[in-house]
PDB file of C-alpha atoms in Angstrom:
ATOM      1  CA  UNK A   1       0.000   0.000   0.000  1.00  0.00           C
ATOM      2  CA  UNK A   2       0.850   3.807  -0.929  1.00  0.00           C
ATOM      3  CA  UNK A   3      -0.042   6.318   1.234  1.00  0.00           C
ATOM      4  CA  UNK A   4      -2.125   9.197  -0.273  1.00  0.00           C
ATOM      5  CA  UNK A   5      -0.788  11.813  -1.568  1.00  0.00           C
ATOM      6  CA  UNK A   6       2.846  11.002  -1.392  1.00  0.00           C
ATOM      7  CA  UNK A   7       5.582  10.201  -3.789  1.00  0.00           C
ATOM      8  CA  UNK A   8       7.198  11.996  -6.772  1.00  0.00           C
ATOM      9  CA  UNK A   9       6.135  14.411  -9.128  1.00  0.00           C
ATOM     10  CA  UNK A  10       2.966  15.050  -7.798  1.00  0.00           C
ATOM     11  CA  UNK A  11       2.381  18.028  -9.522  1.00  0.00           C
ATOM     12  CA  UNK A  12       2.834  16.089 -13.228  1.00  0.00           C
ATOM     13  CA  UNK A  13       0.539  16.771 -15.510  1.00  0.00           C
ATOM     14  CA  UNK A  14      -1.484  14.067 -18.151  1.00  0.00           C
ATOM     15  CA  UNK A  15      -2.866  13.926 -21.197  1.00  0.00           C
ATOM     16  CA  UNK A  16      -4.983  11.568 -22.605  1.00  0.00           C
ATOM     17  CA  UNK A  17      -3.648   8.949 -25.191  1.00  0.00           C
ATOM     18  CA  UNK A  18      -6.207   7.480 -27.940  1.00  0.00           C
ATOM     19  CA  UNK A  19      -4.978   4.474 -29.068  1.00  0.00           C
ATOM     20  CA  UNK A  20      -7.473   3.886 -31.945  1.00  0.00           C
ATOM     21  CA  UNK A  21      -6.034   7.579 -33.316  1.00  0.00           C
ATOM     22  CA  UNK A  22      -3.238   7.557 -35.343  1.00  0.00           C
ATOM     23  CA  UNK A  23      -0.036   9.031 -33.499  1.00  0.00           C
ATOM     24  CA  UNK A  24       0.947  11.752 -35.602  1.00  0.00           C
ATOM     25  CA  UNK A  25       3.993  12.365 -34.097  1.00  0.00           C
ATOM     26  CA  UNK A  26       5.816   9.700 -35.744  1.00  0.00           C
ATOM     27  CA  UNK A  27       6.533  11.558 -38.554  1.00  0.00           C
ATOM     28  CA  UNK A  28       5.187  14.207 -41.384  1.00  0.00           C
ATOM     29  CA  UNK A  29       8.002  16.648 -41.753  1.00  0.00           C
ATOM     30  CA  UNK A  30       5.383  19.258 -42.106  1.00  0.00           C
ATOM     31  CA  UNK A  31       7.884  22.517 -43.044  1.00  0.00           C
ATOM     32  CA  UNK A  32       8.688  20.657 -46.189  1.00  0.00           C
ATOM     33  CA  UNK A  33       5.226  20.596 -47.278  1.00  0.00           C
ATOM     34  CA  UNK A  34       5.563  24.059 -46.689  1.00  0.00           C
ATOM     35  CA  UNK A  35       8.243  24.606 -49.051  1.00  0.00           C
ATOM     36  CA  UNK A  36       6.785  22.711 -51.582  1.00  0.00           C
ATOM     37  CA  UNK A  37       4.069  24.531 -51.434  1.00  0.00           C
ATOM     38  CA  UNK A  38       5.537  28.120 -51.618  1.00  0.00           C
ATOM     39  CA  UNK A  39       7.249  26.773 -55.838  1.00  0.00           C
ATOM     40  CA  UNK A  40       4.104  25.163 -56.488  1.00  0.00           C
ATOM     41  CA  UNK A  41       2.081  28.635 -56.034  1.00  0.00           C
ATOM     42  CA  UNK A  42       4.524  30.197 -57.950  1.00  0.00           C
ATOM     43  CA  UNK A  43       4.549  27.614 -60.857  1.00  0.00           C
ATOM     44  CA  UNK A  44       0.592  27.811 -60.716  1.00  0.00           C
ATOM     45  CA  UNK A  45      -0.037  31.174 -61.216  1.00  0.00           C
ATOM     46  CA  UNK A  46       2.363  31.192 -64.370  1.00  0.00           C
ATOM     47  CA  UNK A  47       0.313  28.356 -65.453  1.00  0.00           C
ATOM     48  CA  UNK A  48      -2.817  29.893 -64.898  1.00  0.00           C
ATOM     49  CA  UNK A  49      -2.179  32.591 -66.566  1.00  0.00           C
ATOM     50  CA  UNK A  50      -1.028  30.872 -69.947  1.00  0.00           C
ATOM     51  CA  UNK A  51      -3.909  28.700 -69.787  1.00  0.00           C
ATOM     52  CA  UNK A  52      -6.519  30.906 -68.438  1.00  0.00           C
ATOM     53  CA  UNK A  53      -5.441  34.597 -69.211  1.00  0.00           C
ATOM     54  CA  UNK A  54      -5.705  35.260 -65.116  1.00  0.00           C
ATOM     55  CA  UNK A  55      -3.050  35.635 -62.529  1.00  0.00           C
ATOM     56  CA  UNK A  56      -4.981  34.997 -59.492  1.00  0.00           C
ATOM     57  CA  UNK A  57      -3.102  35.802 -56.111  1.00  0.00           C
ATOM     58  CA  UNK A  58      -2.756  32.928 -54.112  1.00  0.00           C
ATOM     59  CA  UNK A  59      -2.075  32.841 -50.296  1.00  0.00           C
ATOM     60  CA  UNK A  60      -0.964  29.533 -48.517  1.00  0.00           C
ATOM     61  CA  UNK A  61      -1.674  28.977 -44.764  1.00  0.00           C
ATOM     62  CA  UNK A  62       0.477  26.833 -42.749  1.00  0.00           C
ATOM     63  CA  UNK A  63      -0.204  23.226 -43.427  1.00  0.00           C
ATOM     64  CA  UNK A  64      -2.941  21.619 -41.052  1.00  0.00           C
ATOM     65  CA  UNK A  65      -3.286  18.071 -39.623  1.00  0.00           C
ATOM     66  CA  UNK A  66      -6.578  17.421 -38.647  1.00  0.00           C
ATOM     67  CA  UNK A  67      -9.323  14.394 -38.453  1.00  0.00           C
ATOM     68  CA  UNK A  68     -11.108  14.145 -42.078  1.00  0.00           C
ATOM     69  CA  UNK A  69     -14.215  14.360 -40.430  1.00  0.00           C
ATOM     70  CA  UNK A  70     -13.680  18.308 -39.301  1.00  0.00           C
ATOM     71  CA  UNK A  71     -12.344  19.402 -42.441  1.00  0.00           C
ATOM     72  CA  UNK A  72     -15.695  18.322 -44.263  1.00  0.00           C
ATOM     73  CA  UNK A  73     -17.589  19.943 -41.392  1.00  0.00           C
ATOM     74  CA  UNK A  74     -17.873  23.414 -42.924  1.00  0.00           C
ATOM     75  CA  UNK A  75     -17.720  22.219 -46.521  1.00  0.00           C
ATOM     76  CA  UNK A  76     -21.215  22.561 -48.485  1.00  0.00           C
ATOM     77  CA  UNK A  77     -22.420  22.019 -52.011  1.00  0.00           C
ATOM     78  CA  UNK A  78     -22.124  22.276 -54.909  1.00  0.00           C
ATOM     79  CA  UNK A  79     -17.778  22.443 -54.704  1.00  0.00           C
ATOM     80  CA  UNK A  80     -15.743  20.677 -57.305  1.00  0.00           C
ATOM     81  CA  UNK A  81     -14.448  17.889 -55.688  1.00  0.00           C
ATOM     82  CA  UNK A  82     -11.772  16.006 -57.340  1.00  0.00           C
ATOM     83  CA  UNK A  83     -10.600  12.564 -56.261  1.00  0.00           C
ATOM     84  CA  UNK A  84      -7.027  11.945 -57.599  1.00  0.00           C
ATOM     85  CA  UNK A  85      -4.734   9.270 -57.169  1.00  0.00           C
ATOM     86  CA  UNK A  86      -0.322  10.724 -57.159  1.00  0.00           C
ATOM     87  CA  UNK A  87       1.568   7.414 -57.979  1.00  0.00           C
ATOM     88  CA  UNK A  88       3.823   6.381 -56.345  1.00  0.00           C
ATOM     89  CA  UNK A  89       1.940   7.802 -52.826  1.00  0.00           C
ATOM     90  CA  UNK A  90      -0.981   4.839 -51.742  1.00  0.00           C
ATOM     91  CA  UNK A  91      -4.362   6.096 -51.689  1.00  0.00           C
ATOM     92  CA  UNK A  92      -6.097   8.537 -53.024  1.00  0.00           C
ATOM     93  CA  UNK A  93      -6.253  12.360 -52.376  1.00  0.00           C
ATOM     94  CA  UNK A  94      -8.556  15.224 -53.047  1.00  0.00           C
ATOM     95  CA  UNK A  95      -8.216  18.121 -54.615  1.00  0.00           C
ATOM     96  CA  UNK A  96     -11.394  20.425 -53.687  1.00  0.00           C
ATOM     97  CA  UNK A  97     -12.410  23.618 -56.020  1.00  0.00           C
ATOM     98  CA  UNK A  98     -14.281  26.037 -54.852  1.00  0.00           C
ATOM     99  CA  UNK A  99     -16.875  27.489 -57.170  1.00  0.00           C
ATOM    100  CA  UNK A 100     -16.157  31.496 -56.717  1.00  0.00           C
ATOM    101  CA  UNK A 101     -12.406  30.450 -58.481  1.00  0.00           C
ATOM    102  CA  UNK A 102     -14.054  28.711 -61.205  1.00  0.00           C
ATOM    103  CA  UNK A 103     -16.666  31.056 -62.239  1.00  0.00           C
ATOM    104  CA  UNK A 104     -14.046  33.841 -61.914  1.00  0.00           C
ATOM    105  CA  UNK A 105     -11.787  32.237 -64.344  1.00  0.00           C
ATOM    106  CA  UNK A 106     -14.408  30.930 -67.012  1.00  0.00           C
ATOM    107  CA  UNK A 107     -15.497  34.948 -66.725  1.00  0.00           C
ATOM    108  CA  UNK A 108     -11.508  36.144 -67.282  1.00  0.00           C
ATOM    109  CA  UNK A 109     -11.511  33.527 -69.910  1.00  0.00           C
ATOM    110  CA  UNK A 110     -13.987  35.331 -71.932  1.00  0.00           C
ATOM    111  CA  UNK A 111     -12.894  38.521 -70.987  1.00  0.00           C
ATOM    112  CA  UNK A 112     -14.858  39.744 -68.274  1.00  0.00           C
ATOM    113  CA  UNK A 113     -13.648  40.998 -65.093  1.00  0.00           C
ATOM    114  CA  UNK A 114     -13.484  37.604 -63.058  1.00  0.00           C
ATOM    115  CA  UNK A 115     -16.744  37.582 -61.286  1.00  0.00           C
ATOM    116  CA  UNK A 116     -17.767  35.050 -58.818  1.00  0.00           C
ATOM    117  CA  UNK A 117     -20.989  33.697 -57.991  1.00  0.00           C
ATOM    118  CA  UNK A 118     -23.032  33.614 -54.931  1.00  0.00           C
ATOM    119  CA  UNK A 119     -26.242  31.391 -53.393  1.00  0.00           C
ATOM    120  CA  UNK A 120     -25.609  28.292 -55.822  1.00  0.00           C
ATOM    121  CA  UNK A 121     -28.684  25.755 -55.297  1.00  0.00           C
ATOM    122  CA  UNK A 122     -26.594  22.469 -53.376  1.00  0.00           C
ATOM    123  CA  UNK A 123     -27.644  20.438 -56.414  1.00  0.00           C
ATOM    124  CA  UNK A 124     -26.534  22.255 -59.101  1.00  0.00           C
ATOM    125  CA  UNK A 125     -24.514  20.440 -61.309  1.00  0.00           C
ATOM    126  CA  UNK A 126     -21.695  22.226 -63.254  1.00  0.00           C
ATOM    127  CA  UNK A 127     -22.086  22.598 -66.686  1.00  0.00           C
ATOM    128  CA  UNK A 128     -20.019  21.618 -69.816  1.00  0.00           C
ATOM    129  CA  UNK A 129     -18.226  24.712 -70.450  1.00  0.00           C
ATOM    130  CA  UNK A 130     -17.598  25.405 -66.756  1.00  0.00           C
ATOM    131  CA  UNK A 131     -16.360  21.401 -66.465  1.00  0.00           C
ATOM    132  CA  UNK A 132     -13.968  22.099 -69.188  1.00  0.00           C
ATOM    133  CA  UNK A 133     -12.434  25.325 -67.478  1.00  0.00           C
ATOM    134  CA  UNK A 134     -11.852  23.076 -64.522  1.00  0.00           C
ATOM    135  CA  UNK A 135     -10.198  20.283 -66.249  1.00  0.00           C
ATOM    136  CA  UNK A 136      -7.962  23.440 -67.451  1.00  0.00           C
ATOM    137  CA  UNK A 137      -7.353  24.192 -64.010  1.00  0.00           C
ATOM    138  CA  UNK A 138      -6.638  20.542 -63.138  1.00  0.00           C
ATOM    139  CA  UNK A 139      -4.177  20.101 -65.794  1.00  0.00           C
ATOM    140  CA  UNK A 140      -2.213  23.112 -64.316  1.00  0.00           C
ATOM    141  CA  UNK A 141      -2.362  22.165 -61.207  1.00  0.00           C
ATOM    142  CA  UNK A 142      -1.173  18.895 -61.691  1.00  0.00           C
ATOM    143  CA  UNK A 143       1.613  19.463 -64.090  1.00  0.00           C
ATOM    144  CA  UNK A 144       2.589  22.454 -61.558  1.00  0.00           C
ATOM    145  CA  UNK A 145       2.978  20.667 -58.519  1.00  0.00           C
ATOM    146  CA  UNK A 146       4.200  17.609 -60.015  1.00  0.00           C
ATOM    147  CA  UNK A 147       6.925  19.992 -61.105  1.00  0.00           C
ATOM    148  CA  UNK A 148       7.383  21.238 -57.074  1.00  0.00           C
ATOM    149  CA  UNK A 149       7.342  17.592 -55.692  1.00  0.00           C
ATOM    150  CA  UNK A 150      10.731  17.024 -58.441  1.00  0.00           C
ATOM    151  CA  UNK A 151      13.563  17.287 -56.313  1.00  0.00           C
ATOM    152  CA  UNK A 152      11.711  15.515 -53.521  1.00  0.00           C
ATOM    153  CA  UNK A 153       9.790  12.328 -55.374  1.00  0.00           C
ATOM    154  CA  UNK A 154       8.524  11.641 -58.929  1.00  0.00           C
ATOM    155  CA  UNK A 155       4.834  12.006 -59.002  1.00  0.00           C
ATOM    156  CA  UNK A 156       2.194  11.016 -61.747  1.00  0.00           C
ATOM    157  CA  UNK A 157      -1.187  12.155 -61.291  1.00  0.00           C
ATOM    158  CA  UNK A 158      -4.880  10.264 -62.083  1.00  0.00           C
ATOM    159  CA  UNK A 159      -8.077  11.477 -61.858  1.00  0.00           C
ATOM    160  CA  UNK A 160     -10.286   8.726 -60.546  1.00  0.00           C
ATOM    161  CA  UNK A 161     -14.053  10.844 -59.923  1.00  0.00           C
ATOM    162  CA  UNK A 162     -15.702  14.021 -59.869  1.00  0.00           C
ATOM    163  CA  UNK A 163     -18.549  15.009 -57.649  1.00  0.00           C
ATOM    164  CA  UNK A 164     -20.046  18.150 -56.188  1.00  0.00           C
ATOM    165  CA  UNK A 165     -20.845  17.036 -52.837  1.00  0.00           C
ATOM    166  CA  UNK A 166     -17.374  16.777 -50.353  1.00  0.00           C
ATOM    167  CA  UNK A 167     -19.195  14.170 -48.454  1.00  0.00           C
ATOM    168  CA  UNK A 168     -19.071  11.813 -50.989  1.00  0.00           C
ATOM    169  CA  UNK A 169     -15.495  11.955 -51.485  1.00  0.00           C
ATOM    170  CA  UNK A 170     -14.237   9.134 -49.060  1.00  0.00           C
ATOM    171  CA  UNK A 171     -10.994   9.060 -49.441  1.00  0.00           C
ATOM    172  CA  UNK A 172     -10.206   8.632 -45.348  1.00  0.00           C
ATOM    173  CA  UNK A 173     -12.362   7.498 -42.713  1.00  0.00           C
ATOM    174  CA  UNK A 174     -13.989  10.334 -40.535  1.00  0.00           C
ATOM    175  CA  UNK A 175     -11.873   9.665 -37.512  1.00  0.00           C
ATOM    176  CA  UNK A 176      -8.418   9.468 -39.956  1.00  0.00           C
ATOM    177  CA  UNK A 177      -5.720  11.909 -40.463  1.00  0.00           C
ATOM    178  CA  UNK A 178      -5.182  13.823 -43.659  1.00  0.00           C
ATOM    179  CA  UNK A 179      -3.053  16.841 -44.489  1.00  0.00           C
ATOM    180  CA  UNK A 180      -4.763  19.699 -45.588  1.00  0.00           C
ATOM    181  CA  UNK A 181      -3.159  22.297 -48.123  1.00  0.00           C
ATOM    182  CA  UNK A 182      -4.802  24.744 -48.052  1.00  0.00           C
ATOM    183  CA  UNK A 183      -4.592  28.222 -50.635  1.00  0.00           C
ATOM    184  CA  UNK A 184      -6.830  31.648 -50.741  1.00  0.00           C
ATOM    185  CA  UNK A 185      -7.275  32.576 -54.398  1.00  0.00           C
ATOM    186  CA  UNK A 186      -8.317  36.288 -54.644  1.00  0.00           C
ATOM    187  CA  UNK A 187      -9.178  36.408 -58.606  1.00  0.00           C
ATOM    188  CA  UNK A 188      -9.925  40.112 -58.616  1.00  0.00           C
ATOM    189  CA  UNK A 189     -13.962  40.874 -57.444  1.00  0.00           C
ATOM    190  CA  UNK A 190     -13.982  37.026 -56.425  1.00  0.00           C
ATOM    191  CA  UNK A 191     -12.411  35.355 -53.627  1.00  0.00           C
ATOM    192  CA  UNK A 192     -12.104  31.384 -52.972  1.00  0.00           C
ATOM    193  CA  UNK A 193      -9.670  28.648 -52.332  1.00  0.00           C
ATOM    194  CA  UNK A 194      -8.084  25.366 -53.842  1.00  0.00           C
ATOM    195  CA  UNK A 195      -7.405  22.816 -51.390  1.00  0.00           C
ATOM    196  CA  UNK A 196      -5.387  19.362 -51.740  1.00  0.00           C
ATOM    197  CA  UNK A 197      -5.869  17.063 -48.975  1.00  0.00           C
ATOM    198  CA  UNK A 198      -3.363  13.924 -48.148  1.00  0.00           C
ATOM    199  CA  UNK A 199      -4.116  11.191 -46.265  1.00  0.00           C
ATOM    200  CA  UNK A 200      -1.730  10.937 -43.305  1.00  0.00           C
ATOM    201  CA  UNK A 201      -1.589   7.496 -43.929  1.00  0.00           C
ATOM    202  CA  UNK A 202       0.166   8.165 -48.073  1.00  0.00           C
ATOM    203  CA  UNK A 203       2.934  10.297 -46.644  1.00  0.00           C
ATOM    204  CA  UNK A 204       4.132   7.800 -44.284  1.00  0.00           C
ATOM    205  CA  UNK A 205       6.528   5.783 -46.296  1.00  0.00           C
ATOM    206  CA  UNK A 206       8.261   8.980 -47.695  1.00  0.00           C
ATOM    207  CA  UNK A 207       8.417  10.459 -44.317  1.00  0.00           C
ATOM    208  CA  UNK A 208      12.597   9.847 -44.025  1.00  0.00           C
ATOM    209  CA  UNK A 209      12.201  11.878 -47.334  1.00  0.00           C
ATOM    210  CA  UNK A 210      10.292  14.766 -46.208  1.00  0.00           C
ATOM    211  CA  UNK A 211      12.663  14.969 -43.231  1.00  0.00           C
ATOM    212  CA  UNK A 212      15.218  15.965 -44.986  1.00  0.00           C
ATOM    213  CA  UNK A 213      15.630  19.398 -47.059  1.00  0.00           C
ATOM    214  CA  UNK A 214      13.808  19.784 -49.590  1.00  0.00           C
ATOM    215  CA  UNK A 215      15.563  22.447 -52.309  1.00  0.00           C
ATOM    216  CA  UNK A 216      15.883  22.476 -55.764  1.00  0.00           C
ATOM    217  CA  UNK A 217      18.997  21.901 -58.120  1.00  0.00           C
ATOM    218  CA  UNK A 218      19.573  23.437 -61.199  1.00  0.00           C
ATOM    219  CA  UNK A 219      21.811  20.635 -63.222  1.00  0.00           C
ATOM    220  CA  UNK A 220      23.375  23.182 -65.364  1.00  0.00           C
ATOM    221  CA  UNK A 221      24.521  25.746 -62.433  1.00  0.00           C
ATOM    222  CA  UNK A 222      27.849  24.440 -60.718  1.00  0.00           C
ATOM    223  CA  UNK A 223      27.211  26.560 -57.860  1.00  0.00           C
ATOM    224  CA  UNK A 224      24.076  25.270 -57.321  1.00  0.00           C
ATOM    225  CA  UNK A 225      25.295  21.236 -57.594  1.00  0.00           C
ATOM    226  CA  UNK A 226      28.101  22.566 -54.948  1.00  0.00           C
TER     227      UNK A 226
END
């Protein structure tokens, strides 16, 4: 028998441990994300504004770990909401659209003054020339950050389904991890965001990578390979 209130470190605080949570302390170098995504912005605006005759300015926030569950909290319909699958990563991501930055650039794409929209019915289904705008916007982004993952890991990009409802985008349990990536577009009188959400889980086996510094090499600069 102890007697009560005796012994060491009695002051010691706890904290509660769920074992059915993944730990994420085991390892998503999260300040390389970071840097990855501070080239890809700048590689997607130049993109953008080749393909789409806009240069939107886009702000990152700091990247955000948090249960898949409370990111789709706040998200409503209609939203483009790609599912995408970045070989050689397992699982599949999302990349999530939201409808202000696509009607903006289908308006600056025929020359109006990038316009967003407001009060969209949850159903309403995008149409054909505003599906085609964001493939455009897609292709960019894909080529664009397949271009900032380089000096890190090789990445090839799939689309594997569309919807307009987050909620039907499973692509983590509700109680999982993912990474969210997170970017404000403000596309003149509209304002929206792009976001790309990772599974924890698909980062794990590149963690050692992500731990170490991420920075890209010129193979023609001699300085630069030194």
């Amino acid at each position: 028998s102890v007697p009560v209130d005796t012994g060491f470190n009695l002051g010691a605080k706890v904290r509660k441990h769920d074992l059915t949570n993944e730990d994420s302390s085991l390892g998503v170098n999260v300040s390389s994300l970071d840097m990855i995504n501070e080239r890809f912005i700048r590689l997607f605006r130049l993109g953008v504004l080749e393909s789409l005759r806009t240069s939107p300015r886009i702000n990152p926030t700091r990247v955000q770990l948090k249960k898949f569950g409370d990111y789709l909290k706040d998200k409503q319909p209609p939203m483009s909401v790609n599912v995408i699958r970045m070989q050689p990563l397992r699982g599949t991501s999302l990349v999530l659209i939201d409808p202000n930055v696509v009607f903006s650039s289908l308006d600056h794409f025929f020359g109006g003054m990038g316009k967003g929209v407001s009060n969209l019915p949850p159903g309403r289904l995008f149409t054909m020339t505003e599906s085609r705008i964001i493939n455009i916007l897609l292709a960019v982004f894909f080529r664009s950050l397949k271009e900032a993952w380089a000096p890190l890991c090789a990445l090839e990009f799939e689309t594997v389904s569309t919807e307009i409802n987050p909620n039907f985008a499973q692509i983590a349990d509700q109680n999982d991890l993912v990474i969210v990536n997170h970017f404000e577009a403000d596309c003149g009188d509209a304002k929206g965001f792009i976001d790309l959400v990772y599974p924890y889980a698909s980062l794990k086996p590149i963690r050692e990578l992500l731990r170490s510094r991420v920075q890209a090499v010129d193979a023609h600069d001699e300085s630069d390979r030194q």
